[in-house]
mmCIF file of C-alpha atoms in Angstrom:
data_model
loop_
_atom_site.group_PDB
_atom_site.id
_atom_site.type_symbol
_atom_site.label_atom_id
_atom_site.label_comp_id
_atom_site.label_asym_id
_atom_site.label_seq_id
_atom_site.Cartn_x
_atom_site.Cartn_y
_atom_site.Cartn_z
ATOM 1 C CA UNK A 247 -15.190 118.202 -17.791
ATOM 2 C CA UNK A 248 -17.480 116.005 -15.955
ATOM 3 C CA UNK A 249 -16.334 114.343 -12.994
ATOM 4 C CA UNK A 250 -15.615 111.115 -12.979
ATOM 5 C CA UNK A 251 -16.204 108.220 -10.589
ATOM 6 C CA UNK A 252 -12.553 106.709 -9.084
ATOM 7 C CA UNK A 253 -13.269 102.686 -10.787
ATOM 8 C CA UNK A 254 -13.851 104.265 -14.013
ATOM 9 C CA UNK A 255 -10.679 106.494 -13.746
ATOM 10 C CA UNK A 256 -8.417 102.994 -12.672
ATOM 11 C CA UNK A 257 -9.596 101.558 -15.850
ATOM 12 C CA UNK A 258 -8.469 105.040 -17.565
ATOM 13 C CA UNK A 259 -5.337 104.845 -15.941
ATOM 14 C CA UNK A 260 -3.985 102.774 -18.748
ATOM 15 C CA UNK A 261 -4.499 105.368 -20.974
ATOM 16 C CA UNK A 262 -3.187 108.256 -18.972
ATOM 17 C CA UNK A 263 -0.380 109.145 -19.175
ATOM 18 C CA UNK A 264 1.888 108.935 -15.966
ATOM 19 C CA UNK A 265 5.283 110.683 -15.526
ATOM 20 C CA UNK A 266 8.599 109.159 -16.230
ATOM 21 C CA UNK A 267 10.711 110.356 -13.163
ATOM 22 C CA UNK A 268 13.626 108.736 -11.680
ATOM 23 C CA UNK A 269 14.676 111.561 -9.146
ATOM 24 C CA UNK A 270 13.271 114.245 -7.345
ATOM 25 C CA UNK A 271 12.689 117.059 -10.410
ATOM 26 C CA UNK A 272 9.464 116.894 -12.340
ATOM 27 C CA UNK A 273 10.081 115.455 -15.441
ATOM 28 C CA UNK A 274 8.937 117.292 -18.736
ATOM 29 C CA UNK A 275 8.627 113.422 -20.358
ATOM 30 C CA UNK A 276 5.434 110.966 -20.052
ATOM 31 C CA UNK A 277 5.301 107.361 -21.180
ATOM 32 C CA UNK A 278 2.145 104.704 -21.132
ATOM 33 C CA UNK A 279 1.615 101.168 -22.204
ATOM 34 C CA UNK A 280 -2.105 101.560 -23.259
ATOM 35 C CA UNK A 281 -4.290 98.367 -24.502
ATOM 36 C CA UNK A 282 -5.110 99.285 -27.927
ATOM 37 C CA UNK A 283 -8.352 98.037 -30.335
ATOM 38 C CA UNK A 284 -7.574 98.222 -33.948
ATOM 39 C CA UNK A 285 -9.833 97.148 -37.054
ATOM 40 C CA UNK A 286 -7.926 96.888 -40.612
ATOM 41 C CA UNK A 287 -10.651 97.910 -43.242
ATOM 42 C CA UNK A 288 -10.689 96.745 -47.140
ATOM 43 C CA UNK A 289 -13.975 97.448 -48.699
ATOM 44 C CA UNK A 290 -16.506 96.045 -46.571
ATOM 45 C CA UNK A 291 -14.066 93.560 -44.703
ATOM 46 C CA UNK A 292 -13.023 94.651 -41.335
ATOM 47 C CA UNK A 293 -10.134 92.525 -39.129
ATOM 48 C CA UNK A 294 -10.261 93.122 -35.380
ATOM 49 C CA UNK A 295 -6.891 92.799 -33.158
ATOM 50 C CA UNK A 296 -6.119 94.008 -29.964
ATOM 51 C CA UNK A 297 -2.378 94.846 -29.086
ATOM 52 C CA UNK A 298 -0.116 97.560 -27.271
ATOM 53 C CA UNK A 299 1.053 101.039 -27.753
ATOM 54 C CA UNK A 300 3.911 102.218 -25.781
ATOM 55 C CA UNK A 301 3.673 106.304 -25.986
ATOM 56 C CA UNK A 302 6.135 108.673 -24.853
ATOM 57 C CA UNK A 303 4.898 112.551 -24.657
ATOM 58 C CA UNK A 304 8.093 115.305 -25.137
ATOM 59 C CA UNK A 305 5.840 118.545 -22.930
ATOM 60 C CA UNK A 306 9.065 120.774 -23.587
ATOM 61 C CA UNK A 307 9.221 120.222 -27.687
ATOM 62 C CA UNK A 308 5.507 119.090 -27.747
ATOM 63 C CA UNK A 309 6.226 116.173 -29.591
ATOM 64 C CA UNK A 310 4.869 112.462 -29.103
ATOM 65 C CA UNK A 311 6.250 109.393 -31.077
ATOM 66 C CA UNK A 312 4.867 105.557 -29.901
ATOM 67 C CA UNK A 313 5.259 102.172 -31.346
ATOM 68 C CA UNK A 314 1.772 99.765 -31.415
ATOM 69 C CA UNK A 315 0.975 96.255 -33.138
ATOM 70 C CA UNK A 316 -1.898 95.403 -35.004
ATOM 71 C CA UNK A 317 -3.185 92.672 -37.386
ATOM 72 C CA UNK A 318 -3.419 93.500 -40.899
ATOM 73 C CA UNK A 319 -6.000 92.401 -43.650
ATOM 74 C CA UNK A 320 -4.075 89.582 -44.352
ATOM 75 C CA UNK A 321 -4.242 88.323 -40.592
ATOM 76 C CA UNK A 322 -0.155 89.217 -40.278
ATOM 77 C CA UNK A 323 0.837 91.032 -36.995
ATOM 78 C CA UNK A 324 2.642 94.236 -37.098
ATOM 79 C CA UNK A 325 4.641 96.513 -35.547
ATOM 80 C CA UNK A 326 4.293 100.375 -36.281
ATOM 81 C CA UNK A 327 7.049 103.013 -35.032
ATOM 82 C CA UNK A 328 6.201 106.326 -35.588
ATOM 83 C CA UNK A 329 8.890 109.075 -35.721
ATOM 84 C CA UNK A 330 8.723 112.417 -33.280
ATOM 85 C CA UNK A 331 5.463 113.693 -34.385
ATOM 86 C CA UNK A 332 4.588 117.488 -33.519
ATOM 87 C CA UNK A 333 1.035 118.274 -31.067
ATOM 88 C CA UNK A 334 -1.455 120.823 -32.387
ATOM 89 C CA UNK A 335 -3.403 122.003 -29.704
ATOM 90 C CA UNK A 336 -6.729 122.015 -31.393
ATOM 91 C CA UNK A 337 -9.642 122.467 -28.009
ATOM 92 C CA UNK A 338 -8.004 123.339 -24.692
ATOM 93 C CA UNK A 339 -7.249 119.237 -23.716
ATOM 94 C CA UNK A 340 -7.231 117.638 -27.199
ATOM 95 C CA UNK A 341 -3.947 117.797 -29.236
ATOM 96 C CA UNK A 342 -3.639 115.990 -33.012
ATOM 97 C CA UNK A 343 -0.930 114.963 -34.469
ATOM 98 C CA UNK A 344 -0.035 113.432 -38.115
ATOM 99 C CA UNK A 345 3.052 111.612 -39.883
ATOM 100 C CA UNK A 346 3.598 110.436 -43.627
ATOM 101 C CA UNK A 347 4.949 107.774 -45.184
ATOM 102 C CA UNK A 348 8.108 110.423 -46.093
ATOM 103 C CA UNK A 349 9.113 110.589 -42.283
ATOM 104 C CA UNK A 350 10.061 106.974 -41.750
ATOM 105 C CA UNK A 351 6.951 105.088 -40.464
ATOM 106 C CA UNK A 352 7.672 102.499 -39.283
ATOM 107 C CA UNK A 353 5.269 99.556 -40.396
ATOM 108 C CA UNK A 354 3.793 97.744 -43.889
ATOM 109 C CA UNK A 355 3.160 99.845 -46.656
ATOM 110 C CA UNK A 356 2.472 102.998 -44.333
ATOM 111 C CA UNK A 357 1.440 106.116 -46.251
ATOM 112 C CA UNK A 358 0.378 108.308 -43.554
ATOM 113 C CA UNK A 359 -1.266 108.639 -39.627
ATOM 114 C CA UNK A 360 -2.900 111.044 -38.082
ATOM 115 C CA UNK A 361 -4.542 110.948 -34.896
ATOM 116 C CA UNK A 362 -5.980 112.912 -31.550
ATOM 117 C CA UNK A 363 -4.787 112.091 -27.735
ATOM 118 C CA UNK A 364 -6.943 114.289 -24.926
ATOM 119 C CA UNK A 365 -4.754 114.833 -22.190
ATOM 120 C CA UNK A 366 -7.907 115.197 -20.170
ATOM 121 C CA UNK A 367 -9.387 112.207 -20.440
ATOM 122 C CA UNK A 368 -6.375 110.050 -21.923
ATOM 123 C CA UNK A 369 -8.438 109.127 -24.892
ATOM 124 C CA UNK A 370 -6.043 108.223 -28.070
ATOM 125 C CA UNK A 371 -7.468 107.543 -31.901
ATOM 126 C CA UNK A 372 -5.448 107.207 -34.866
ATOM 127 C CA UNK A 373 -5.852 106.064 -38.647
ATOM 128 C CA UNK A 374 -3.262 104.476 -40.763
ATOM 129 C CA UNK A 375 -3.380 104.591 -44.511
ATOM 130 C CA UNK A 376 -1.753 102.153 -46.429
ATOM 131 C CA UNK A 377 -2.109 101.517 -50.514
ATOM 132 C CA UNK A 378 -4.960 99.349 -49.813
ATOM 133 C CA UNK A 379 -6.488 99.683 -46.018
ATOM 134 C CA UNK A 380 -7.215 101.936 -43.289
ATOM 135 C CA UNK A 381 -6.373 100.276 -39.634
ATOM 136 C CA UNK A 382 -8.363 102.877 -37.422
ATOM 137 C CA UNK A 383 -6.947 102.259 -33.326
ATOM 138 C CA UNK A 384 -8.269 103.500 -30.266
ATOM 139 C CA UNK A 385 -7.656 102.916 -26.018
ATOM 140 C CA UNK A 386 -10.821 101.695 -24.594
ATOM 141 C CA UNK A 387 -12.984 103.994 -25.459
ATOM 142 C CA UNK A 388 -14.044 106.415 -23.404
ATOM 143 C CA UNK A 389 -17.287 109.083 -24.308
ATOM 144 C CA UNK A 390 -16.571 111.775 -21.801
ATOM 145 C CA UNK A 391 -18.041 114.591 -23.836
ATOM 146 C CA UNK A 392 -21.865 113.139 -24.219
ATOM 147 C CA UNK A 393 -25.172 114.224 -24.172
ATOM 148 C CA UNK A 394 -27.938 112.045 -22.481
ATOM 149 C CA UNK A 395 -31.544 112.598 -22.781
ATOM 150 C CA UNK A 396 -33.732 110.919 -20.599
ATOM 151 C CA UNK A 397 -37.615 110.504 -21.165
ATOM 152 C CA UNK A 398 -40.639 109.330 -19.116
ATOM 153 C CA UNK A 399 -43.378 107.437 -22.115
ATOM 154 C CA UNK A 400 -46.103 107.130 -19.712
ATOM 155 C CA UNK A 401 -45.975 111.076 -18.772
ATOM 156 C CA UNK A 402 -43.787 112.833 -21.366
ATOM 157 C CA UNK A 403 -41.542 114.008 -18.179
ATOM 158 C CA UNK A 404 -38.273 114.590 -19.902
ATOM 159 C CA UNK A 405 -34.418 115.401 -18.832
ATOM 160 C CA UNK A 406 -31.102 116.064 -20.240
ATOM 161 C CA UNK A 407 -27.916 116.708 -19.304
ATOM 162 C CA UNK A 408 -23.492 116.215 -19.763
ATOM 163 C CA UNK A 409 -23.345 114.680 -16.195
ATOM 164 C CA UNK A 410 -22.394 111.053 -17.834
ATOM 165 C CA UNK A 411 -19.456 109.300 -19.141
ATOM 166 C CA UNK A 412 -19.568 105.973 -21.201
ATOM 167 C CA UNK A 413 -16.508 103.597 -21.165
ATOM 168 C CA UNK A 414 -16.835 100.825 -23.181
ATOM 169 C CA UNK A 415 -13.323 98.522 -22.582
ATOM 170 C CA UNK A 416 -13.523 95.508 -25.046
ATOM 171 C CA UNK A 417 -12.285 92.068 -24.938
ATOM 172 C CA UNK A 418 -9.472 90.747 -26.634
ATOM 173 C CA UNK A 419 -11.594 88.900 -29.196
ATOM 174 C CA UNK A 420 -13.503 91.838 -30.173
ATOM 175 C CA UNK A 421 -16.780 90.075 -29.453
ATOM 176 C CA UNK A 422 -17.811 91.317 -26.273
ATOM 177 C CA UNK A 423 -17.300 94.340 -23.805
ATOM 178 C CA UNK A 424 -17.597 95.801 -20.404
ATOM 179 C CA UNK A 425 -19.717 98.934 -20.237
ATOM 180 C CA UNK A 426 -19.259 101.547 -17.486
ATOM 181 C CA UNK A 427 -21.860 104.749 -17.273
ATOM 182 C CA UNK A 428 -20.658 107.158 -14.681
ATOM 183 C CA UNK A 429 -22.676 109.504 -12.557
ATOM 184 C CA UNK A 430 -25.918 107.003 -13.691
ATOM 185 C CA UNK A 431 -28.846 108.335 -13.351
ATOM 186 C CA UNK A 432 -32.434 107.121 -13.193
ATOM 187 C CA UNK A 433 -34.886 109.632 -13.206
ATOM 188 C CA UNK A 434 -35.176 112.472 -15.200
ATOM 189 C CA UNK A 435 -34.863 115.403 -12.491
ATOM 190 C CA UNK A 436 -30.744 115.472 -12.805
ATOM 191 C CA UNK A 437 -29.708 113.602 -9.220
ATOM 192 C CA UNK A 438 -27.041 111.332 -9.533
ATOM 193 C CA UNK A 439 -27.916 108.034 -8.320
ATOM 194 C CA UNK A 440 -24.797 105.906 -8.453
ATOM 195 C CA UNK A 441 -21.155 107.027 -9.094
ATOM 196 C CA UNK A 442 -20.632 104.258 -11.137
ATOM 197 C CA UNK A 443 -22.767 101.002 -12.907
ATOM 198 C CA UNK A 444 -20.875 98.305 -14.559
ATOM 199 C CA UNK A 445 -22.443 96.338 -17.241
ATOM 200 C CA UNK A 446 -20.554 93.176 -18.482
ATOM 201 C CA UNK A 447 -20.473 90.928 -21.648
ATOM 202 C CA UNK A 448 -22.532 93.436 -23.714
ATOM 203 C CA UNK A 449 -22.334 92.027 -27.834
ATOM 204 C CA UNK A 450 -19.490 93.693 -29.437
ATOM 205 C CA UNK A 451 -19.491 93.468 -33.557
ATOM 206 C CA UNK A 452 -16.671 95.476 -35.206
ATOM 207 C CA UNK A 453 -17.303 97.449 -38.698
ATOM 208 C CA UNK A 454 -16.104 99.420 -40.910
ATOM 209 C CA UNK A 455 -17.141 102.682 -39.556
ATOM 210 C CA UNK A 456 -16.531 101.503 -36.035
ATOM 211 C CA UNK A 457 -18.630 99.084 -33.797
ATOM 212 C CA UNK A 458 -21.711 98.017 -32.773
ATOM 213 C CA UNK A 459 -22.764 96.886 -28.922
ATOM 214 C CA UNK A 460 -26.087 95.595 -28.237
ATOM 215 C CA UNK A 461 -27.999 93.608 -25.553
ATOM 216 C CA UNK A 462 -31.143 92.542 -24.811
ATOM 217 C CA UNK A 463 -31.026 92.916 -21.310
ATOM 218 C CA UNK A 464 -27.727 93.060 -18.739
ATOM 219 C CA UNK A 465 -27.522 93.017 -15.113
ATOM 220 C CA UNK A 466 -25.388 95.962 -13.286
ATOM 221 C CA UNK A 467 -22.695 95.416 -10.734
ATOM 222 C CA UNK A 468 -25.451 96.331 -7.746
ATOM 223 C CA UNK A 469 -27.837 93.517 -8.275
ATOM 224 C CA UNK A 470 -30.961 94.172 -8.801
ATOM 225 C CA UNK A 471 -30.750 97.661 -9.323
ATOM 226 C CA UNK A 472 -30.075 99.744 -12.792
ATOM 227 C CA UNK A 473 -30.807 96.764 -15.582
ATOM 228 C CA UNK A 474 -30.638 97.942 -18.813
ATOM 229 C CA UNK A 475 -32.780 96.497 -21.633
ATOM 230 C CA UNK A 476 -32.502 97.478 -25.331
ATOM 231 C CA UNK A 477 -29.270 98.495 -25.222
ATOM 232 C CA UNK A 478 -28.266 99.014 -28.537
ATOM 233 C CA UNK A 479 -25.157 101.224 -29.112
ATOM 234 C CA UNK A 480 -23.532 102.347 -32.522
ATOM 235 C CA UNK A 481 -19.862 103.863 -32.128
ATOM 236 C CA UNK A 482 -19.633 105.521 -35.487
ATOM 237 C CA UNK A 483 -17.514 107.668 -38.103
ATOM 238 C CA UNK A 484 -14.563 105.811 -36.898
ATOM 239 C CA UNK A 485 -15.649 105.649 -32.929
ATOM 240 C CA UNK A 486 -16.003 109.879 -33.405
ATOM 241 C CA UNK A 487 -19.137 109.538 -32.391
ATOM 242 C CA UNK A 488 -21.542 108.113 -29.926
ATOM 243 C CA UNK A 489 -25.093 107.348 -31.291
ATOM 244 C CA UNK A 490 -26.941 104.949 -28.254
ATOM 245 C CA UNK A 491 -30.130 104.439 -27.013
ATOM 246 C CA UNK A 492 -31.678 101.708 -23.789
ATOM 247 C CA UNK A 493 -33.957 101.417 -21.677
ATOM 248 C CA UNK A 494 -33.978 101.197 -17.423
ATOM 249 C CA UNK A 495 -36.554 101.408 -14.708
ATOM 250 C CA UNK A 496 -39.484 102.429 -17.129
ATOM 251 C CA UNK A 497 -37.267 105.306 -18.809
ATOM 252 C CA UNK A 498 -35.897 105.776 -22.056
ATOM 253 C CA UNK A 499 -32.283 106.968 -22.624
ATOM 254 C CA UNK A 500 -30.577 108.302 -25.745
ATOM 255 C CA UNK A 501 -27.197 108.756 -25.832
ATOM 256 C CA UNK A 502 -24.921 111.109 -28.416
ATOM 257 C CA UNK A 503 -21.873 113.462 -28.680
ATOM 258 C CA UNK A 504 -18.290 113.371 -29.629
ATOM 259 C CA UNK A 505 -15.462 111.302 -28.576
ATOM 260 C CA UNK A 506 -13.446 114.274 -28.083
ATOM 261 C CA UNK A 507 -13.917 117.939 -27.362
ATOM 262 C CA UNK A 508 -14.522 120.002 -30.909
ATOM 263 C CA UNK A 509 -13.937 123.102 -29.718
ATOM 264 C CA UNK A 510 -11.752 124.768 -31.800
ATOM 265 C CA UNK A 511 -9.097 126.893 -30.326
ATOM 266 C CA UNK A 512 -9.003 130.445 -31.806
#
């Protein structure tokens, strides 16, 4: 798990989940309200809408239900209320869970869900099937589980490592978003040379396999230091996957991995 710098974990603390307690003994129940980005897919139409999930986690029975809105393909908003749905452990922080259309979902013309949260990161995805559309909903998302290479054109010198976290927290619109790279680095030796670089109003365009985030060149939050150029993200197979590439201080960066930990418990 890499370690993460302390402004990108406030802007995960809507995601993570924080103890419901009102006296003195630990309670075995957790509760968030989490910003959530949804896109309703038909064909090659995708709707973007940004709402709420309020998520309460049972630890004892290992069960989480939540209730979230979302704008459907027909620009309605709606409410979905899931029942008690059970937590397979599936890699040692990521847990999935699944619901059909036979346990009372609550919502239009829901068929099934099924979706991950990773307690270690507070990540949360999930799909929804109805008869005609898939509305695929996520947190911000965060890429804690990456793989950046690092490359030196003018004398092949060459780096990679898992030190780096990507946190992309979109806008309400679904047009623009706020990047945040952890441990940045720029050089291609492995030293760390900021905690944490904030990009803002990177071009956001939602499709139908997940977004794409682009720029032709963005200032960071330490003036002067760390522009990117060529940024050119792609947040595919539903935002399962990182696939990124840029450019800063004469290096090249590529960016790729998971969105969460596939290590399958045995």
């Amino acid at each position: 798990m890499k370690k993460l710098s302390f402004l990108l974990l406030s802007l995960m603390a809507m995601a993570l989940l924080t103890a419901c307690n009102n006296g003195n003994e630990p309670s075995t129940v957790q509760k968030l309200t989490s910003t959530i980005n949804c896109r309703a897919i038909e064909g090659d139409v995708v709707v973007f809408s940004q709402g709420t999930a309020n998520v309460e986690v049972d630890y004892t029975n290992m069960v989480i239900k939540f209730t979230s809105t979302h704008v459907d393909m027909d620009g309605h908003s709606t409410t979905l209320t899931t029942p008690e749905m059970k937590l397979k452990n599936v890699s040692p922080t990521v847990y999935e869970f699944t619901a059909s259309g036979s346990q009372q979902v609550g919502g239009s013309n829901v068929e099934s869900l099924n979706g991950y949260v990773d307690f270690g990161t507070g990540m949360m995805w999930y799909s929804i099937k109805t008869a005609s559309s898939e509305i695929v909903c996520t947190s911000q998302i965060l890429y804690a589980y990456s793989t950046t290479e690092i490359s030196n054109p003018d004398n092949d010198d060459y780096g990679i490592h898992q030190k780096s976290a990507y946190l992309f927290a979109i806008d309400s619109k679904g047009e623009t978003c706020t990047l945040q790279i952890s441990n940045f680095m720029s050089n291609v030796n492995g030293n760390v040379d900021a905690p944490m670089v904030e990009y803002v109003n990177l071009t956001l365009l939602p499709t139908v396999t997940g977004y794409e985030i682009t720029a032709d060149a963005v200032e960071s939050n330490y003036k002067g230091y760390y522009t990117l150029t060529d940024v050119d993200f792609t947040l595919d197979e539903q935002c399962l996957s990182i696939n990124g590439s840029f450019k800063c201080n004469g290096l090249e960066y590529v960016v790729t991995g998971p969105l969460f930990q596939t290590k399958t418990l045995n």
